[in-house]
Short mmCIF file of C-alpha atoms and ligand atoms in Angstrom, two decimals:
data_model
loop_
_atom_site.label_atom_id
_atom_site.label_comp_id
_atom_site.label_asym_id
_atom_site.label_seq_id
_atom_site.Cartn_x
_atom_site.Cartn_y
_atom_site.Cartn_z
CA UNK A 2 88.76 9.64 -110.13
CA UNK A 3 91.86 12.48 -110.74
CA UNK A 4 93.37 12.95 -113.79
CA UNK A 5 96.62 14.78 -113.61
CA UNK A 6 99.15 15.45 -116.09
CA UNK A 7 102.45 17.73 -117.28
CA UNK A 8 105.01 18.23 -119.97
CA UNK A 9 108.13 16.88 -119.96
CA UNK A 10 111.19 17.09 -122.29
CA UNK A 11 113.09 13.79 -123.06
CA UNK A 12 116.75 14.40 -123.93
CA UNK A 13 118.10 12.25 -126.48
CA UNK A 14 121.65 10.77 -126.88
CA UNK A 15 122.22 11.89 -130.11
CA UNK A 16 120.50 13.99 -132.53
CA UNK A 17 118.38 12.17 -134.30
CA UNK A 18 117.78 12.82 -138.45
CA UNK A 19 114.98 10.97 -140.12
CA UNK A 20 114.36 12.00 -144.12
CA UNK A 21 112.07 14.43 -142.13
CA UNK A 22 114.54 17.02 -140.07
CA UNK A 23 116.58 16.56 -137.18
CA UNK A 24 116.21 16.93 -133.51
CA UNK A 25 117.69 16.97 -130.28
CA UNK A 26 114.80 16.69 -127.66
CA UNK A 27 111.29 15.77 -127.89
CA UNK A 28 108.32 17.30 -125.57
CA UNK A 29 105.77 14.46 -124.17
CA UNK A 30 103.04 14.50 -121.68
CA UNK A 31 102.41 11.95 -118.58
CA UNK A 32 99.18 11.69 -117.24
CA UNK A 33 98.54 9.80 -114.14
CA UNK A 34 94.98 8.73 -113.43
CA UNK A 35 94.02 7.86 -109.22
CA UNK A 36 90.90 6.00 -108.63
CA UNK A 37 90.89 3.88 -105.45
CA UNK A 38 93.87 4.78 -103.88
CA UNK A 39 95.35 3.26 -107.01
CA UNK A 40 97.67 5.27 -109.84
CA UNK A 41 98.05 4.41 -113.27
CA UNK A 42 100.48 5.74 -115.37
CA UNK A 43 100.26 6.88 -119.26
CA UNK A 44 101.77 9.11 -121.76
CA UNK A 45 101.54 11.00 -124.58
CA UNK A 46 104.59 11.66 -127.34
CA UNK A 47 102.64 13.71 -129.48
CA UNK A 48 103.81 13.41 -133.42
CA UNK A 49 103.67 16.58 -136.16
CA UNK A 50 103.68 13.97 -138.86
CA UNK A 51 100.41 13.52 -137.26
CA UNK A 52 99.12 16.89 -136.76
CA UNK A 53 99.83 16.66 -132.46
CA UNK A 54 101.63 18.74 -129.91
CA UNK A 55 102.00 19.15 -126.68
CA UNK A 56 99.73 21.99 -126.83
CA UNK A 57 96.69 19.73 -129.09
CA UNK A 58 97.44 16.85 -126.13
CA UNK A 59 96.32 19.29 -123.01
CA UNK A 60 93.72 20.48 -125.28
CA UNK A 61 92.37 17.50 -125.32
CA UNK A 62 92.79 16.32 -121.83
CA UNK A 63 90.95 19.03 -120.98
CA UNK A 64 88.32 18.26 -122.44
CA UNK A 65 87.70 14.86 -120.41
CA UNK A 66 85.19 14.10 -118.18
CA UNK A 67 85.95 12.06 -115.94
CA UNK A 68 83.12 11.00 -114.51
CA UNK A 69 82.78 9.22 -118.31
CA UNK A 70 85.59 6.97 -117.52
CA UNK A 71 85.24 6.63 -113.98
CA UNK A 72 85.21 2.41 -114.32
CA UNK A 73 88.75 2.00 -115.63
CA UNK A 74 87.59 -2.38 -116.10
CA UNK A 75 85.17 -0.96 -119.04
CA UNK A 76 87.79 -0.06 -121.27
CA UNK A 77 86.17 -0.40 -124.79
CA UNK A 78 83.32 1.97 -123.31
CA UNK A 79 85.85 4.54 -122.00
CA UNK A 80 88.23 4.09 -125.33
CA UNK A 81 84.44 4.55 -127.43
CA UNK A 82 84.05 7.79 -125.29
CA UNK A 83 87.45 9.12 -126.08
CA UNK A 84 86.89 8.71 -129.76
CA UNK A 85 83.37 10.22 -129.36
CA UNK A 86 85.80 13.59 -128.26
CA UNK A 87 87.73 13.47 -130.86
CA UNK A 88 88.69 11.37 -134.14
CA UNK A 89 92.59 12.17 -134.03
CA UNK A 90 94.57 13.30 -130.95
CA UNK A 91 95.69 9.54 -131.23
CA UNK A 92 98.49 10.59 -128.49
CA UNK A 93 96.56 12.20 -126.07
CA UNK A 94 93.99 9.47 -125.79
CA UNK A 95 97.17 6.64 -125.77
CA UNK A 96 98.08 8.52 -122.65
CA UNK A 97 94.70 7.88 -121.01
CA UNK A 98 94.54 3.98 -122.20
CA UNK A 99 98.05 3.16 -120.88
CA UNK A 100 97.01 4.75 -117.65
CA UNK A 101 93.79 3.17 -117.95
CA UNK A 102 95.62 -0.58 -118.35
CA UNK A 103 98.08 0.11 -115.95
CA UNK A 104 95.68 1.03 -113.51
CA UNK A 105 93.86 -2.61 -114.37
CA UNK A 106 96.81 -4.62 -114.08
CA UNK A 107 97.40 -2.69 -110.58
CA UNK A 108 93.94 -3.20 -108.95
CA UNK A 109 94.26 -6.82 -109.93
CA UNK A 110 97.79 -7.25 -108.98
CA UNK A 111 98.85 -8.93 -111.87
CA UNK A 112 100.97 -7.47 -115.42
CA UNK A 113 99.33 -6.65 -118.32
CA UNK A 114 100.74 -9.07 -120.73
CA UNK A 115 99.30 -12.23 -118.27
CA UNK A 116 95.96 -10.54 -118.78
CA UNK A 117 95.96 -10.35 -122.16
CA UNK A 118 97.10 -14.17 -122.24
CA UNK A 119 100.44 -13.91 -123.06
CA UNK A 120 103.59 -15.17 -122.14
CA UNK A 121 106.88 -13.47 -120.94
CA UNK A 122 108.81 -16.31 -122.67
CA UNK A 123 107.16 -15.13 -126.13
CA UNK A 124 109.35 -11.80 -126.43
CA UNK A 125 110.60 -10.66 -129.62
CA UNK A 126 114.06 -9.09 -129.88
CA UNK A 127 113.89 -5.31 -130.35
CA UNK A 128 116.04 -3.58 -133.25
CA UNK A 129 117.85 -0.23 -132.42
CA UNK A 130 117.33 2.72 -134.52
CA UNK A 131 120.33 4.44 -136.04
CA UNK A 132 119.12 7.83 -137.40
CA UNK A 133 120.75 9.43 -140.61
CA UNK A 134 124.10 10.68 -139.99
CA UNK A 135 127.84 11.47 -141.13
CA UNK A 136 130.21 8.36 -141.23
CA UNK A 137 132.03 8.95 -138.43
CA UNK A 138 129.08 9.59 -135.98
CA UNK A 139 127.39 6.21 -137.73
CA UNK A 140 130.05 4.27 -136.80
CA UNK A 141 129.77 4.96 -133.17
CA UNK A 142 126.09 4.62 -132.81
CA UNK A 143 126.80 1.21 -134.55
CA UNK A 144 129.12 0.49 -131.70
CA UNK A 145 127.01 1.89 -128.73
CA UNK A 146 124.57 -0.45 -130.40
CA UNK A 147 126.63 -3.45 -129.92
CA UNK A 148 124.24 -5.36 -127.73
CA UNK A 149 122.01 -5.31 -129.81
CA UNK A 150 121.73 -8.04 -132.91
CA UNK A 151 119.26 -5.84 -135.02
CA UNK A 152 119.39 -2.71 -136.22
CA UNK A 153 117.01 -0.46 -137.97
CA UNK A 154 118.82 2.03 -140.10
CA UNK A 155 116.99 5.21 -141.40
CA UNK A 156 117.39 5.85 -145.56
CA UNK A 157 115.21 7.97 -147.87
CA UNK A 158 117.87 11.34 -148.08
CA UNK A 159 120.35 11.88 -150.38
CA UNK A 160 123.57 9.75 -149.03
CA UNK A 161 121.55 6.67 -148.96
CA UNK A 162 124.54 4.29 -150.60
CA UNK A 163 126.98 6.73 -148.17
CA UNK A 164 124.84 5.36 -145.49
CA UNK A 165 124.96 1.49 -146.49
CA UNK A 166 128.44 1.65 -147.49
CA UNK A 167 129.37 2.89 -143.86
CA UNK A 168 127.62 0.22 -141.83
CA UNK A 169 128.42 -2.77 -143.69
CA UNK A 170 131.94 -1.39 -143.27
CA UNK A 171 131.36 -1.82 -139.64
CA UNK A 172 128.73 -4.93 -138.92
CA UNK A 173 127.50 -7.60 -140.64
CA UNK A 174 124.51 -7.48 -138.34
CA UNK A 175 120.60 -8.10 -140.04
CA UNK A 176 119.31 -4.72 -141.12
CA UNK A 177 115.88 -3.30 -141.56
CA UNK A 178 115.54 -0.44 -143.50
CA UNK A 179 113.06 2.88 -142.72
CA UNK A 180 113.12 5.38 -145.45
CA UNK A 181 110.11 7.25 -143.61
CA UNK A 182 107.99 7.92 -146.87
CA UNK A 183 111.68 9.21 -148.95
CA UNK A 184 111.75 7.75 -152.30
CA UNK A 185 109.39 10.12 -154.12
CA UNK A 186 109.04 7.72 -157.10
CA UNK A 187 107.98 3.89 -157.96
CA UNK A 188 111.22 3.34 -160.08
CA UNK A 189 113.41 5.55 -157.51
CA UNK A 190 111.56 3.02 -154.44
CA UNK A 191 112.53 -0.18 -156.46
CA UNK A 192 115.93 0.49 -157.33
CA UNK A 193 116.86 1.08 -154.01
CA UNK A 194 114.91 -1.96 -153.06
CA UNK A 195 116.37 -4.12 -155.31
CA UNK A 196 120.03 -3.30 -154.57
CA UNK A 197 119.23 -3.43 -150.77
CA UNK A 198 118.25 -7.01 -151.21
CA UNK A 199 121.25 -7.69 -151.88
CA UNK A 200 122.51 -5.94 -148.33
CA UNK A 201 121.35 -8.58 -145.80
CA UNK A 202 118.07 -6.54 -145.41
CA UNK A 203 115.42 -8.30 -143.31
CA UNK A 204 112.35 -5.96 -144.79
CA UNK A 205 111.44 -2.21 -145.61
CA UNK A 206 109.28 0.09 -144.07
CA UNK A 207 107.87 2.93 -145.68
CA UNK A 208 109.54 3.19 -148.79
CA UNK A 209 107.13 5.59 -150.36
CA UNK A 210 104.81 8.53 -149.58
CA UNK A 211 101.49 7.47 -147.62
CA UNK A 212 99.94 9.03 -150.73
CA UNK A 213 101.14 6.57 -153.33
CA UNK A 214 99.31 3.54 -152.12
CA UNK A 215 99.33 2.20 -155.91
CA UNK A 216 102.64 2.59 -156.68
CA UNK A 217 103.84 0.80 -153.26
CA UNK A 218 101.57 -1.90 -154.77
CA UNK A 219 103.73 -1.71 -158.08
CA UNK A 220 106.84 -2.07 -156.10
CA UNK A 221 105.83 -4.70 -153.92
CA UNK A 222 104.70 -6.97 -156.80
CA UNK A 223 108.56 -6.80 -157.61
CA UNK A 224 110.70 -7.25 -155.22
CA UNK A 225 111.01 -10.41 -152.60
CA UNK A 226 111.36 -9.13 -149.01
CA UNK A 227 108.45 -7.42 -146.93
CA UNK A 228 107.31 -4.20 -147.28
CA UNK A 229 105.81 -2.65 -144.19
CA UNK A 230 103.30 0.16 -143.70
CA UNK A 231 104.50 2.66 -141.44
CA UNK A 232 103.16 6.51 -142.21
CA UNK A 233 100.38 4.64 -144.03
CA UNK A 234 98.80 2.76 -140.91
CA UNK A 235 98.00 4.72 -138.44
CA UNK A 236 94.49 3.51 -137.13
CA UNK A 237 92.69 0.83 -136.84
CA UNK A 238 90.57 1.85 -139.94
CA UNK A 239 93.77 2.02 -142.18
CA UNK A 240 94.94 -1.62 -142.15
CA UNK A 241 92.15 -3.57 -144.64
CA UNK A 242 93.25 -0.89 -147.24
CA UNK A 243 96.55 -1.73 -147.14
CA UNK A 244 96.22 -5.61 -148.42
CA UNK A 245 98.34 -5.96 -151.70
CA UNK A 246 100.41 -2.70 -151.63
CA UNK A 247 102.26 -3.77 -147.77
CA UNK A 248 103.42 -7.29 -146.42
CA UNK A 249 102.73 -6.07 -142.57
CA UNK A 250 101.98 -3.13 -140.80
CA UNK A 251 104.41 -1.11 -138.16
CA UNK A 252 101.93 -0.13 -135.41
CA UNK A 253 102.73 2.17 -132.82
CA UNK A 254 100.67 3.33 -129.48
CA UNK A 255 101.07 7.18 -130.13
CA UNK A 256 99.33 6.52 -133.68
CA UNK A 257 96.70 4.24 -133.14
CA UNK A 258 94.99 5.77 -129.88
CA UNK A 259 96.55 3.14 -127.37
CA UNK A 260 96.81 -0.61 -126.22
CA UNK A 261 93.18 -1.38 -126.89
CA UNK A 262 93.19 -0.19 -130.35
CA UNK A 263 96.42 -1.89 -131.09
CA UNK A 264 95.39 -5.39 -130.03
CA UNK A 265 92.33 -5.11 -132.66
CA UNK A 266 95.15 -3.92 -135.02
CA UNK A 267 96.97 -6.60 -134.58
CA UNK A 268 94.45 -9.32 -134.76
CA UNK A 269 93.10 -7.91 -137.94
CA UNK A 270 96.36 -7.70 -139.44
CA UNK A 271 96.95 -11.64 -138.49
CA UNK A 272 93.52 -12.32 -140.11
CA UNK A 273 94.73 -10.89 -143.35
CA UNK A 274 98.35 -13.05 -143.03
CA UNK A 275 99.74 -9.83 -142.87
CA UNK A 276 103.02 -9.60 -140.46
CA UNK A 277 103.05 -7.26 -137.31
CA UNK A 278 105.16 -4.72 -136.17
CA UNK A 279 105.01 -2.64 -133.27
CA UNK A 280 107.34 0.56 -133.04
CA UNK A 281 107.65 3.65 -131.23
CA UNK A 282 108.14 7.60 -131.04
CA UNK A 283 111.18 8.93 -129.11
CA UNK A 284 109.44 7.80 -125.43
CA UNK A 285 109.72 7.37 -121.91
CA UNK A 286 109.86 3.90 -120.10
CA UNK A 287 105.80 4.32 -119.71
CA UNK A 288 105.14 4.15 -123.30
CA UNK A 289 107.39 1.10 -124.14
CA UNK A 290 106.38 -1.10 -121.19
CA UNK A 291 103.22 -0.38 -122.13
CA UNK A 292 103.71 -1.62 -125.60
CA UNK A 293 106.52 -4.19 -124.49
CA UNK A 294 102.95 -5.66 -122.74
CA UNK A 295 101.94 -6.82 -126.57
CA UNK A 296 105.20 -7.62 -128.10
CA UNK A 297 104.68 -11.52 -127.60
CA UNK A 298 102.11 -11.50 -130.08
CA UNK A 299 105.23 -9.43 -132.90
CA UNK A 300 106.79 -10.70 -135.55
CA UNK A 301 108.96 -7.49 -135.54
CA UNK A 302 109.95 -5.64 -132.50
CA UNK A 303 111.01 -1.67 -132.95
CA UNK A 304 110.75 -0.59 -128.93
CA UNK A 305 113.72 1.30 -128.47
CA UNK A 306 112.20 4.72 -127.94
CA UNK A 307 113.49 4.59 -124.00
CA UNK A 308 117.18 3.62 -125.29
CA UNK A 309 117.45 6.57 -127.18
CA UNK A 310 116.93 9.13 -123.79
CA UNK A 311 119.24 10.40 -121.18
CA UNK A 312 116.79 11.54 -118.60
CA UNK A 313 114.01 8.82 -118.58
CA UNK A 314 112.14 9.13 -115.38
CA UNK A 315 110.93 5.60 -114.88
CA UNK A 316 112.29 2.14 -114.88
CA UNK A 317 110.03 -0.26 -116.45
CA UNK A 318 111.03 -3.29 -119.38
CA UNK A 319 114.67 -3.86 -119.97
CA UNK A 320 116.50 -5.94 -122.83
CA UNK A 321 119.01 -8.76 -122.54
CA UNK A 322 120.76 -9.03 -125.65
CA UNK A 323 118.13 -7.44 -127.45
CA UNK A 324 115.29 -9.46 -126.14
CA UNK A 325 112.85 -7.42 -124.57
CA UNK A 326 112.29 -8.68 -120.73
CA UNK A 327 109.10 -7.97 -119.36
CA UNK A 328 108.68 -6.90 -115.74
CA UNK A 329 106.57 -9.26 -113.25
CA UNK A 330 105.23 -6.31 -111.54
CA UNK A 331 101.10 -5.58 -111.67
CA UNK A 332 100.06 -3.45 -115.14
CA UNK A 333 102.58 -2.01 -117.74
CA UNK A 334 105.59 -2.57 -114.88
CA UNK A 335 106.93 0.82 -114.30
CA UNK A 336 108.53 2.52 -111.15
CA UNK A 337 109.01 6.16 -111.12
CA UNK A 338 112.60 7.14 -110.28
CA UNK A 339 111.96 10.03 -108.00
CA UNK A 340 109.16 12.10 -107.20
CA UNK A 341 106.98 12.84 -110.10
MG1 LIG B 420 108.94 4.18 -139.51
#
């Protein structure tokens, strides 16, 4: 078995602002991993909300033996091995599960989702992030958007109302609203809430600090629409904590350590009636057919990493209208573009 890897920087559209700082690019890894003449395909998009870089992901890739995962079919034992190296790096070992599923799906020639049991005809439709910005440049994300029926808009600064007033002067489209941990106060968190009711808002993720698990429990008890965990799920281990302070959790592949992880995520989270959500980092093609493989079993679809990129380097799952389309093609469905 080979495991080979290397940086690459994905160019976005647009800069993108959360209530964390702004950006224009964002540096991810893709590993590829060759056993049998066969190549799977992963990647890392390493997060500094979650103490990652580019730098912590070849650290760690390093540090694989590959003779340890040299069966890529025993993938709890390999995932169990990767943990065993190290408790976070959730990125860098998402790369090697995505490779390690693709690879799978490739030596036995069918996708990933019909493995797993699921149905193309399941999809969810995905929402499209519009990141924090000045009127002007809102409006024409909110137009580039236009093929797509939901959007997620990014609060928690200071021009939240600014924001709201802007978009609604634009599209009556259903909303769902991340404010990425920014209301730094229970009675701040619900009075945003409660006005944004009001807005045609479908839920709210994150509308706190992962720190103030009681007071999200405060403002849940409250208000009527769902409140999703976001920064305050980010393994496996997290979600039983989270039962009366969230409606549903937001999962994403570059938090929880990959596909295999998420799919215990999300049955857990179903076994505690709790909704499910899978989202993304600013990613390739790789990363969002890979978690495009689970979205049949979503209630709420955030996969628009890819979207968001000028220079993505693989085809892979596509929308129609929103409606994420999954590939027929053997493992997560990707084709590089050129030579990698
Ligand atoms: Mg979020």
């Amino acid at each position: 078995m080979k495991l080979r890897y290397h940086l690459f920087e994905l160019k976005l559209r647009h800069t993108f602002t959360i209530a964390r700082g702004s950006r224009d690019a964002d540096q991810i890894v893709f590993v590829e991993l060759e056993h049998d003449g066969i190549t799977g395909y992963g990647e890392a998009a390493p997060a500094m909300r979650y103490g990652e870089t580019t730098e912590s992901v070849i650290d760690f890739l390093k540090k694989v033996n590959v003779e340890k995962i040299a069966d890529p079919f025993s993938i709890e034992r390999n995932v169990q091995y990767l943990e065993s190296l190290s408790q976070k790096d959730y990125s860098a070992r998402t790369a090697i599960d995505i490779a390690m599923h693709d690879w799978v799906g490739k030596a036995m020639g069918v996708p990933l989702h019909k493995i797993l049991g699921l149905s193309p005809d399941d999809t969810p439709k995905t929402s499209f992030t519009i990141g924090i910005d000045r009127p002007e440049v809102l409006k024409q994300k909110i137009k580039e958007a236009e093929e797509y029926p939901l959007l997620k808009i990014k609060l928690g600064g200071e021009n939240d109302e600014e924001i709201m007033k802007t978009v609604r002067s634009v599209t009556d489209k259903v909303l769902r609203i991340d404010a990425n941990e920014g209301w730094k106060t229970r009675e701040v968190a619900l009075e945003k809430i409660l006005w944004l009711q009001g807005e045609g808002v479908e839920f709210i993720e994150q509308p706190m600090p992962a720190d103030q698990l009681l007071d999200t429990a405060w403002v849940r008890e409250r208000v009527s629409i769902p409140i999703i965990a976001d920064e305050n799920v980010v393994t496996m281990y997290d979600v039983p904590k989270l039962r009366g302070a969230f409606d549903g959790i937001n999962i994403k592949l570059m938090k929880c350590a990959g596909l295999h992880n998420a799919l215990k995520m999300i049955y857990t989270a179903k076994s505690m009636k709790m909704k499910v959500m899978m989202g993304c980092m600013v990613e390739s093609s790789v990363a969002i057919s890979a978690a495009a493989q689970l979205s049949p079993l979503l209630d709420y679809a955030d996969l628009d990493g890819n979207l968001l990129i000028t220079n993505d380097p693989f085809t892979g799952v596509t929308a129609r209208d929103g409606q994420i389309l999954l590939q027929a093609k053997p493992g997560i469905g990707v084709t590089p573009k050129g030579d990698m």
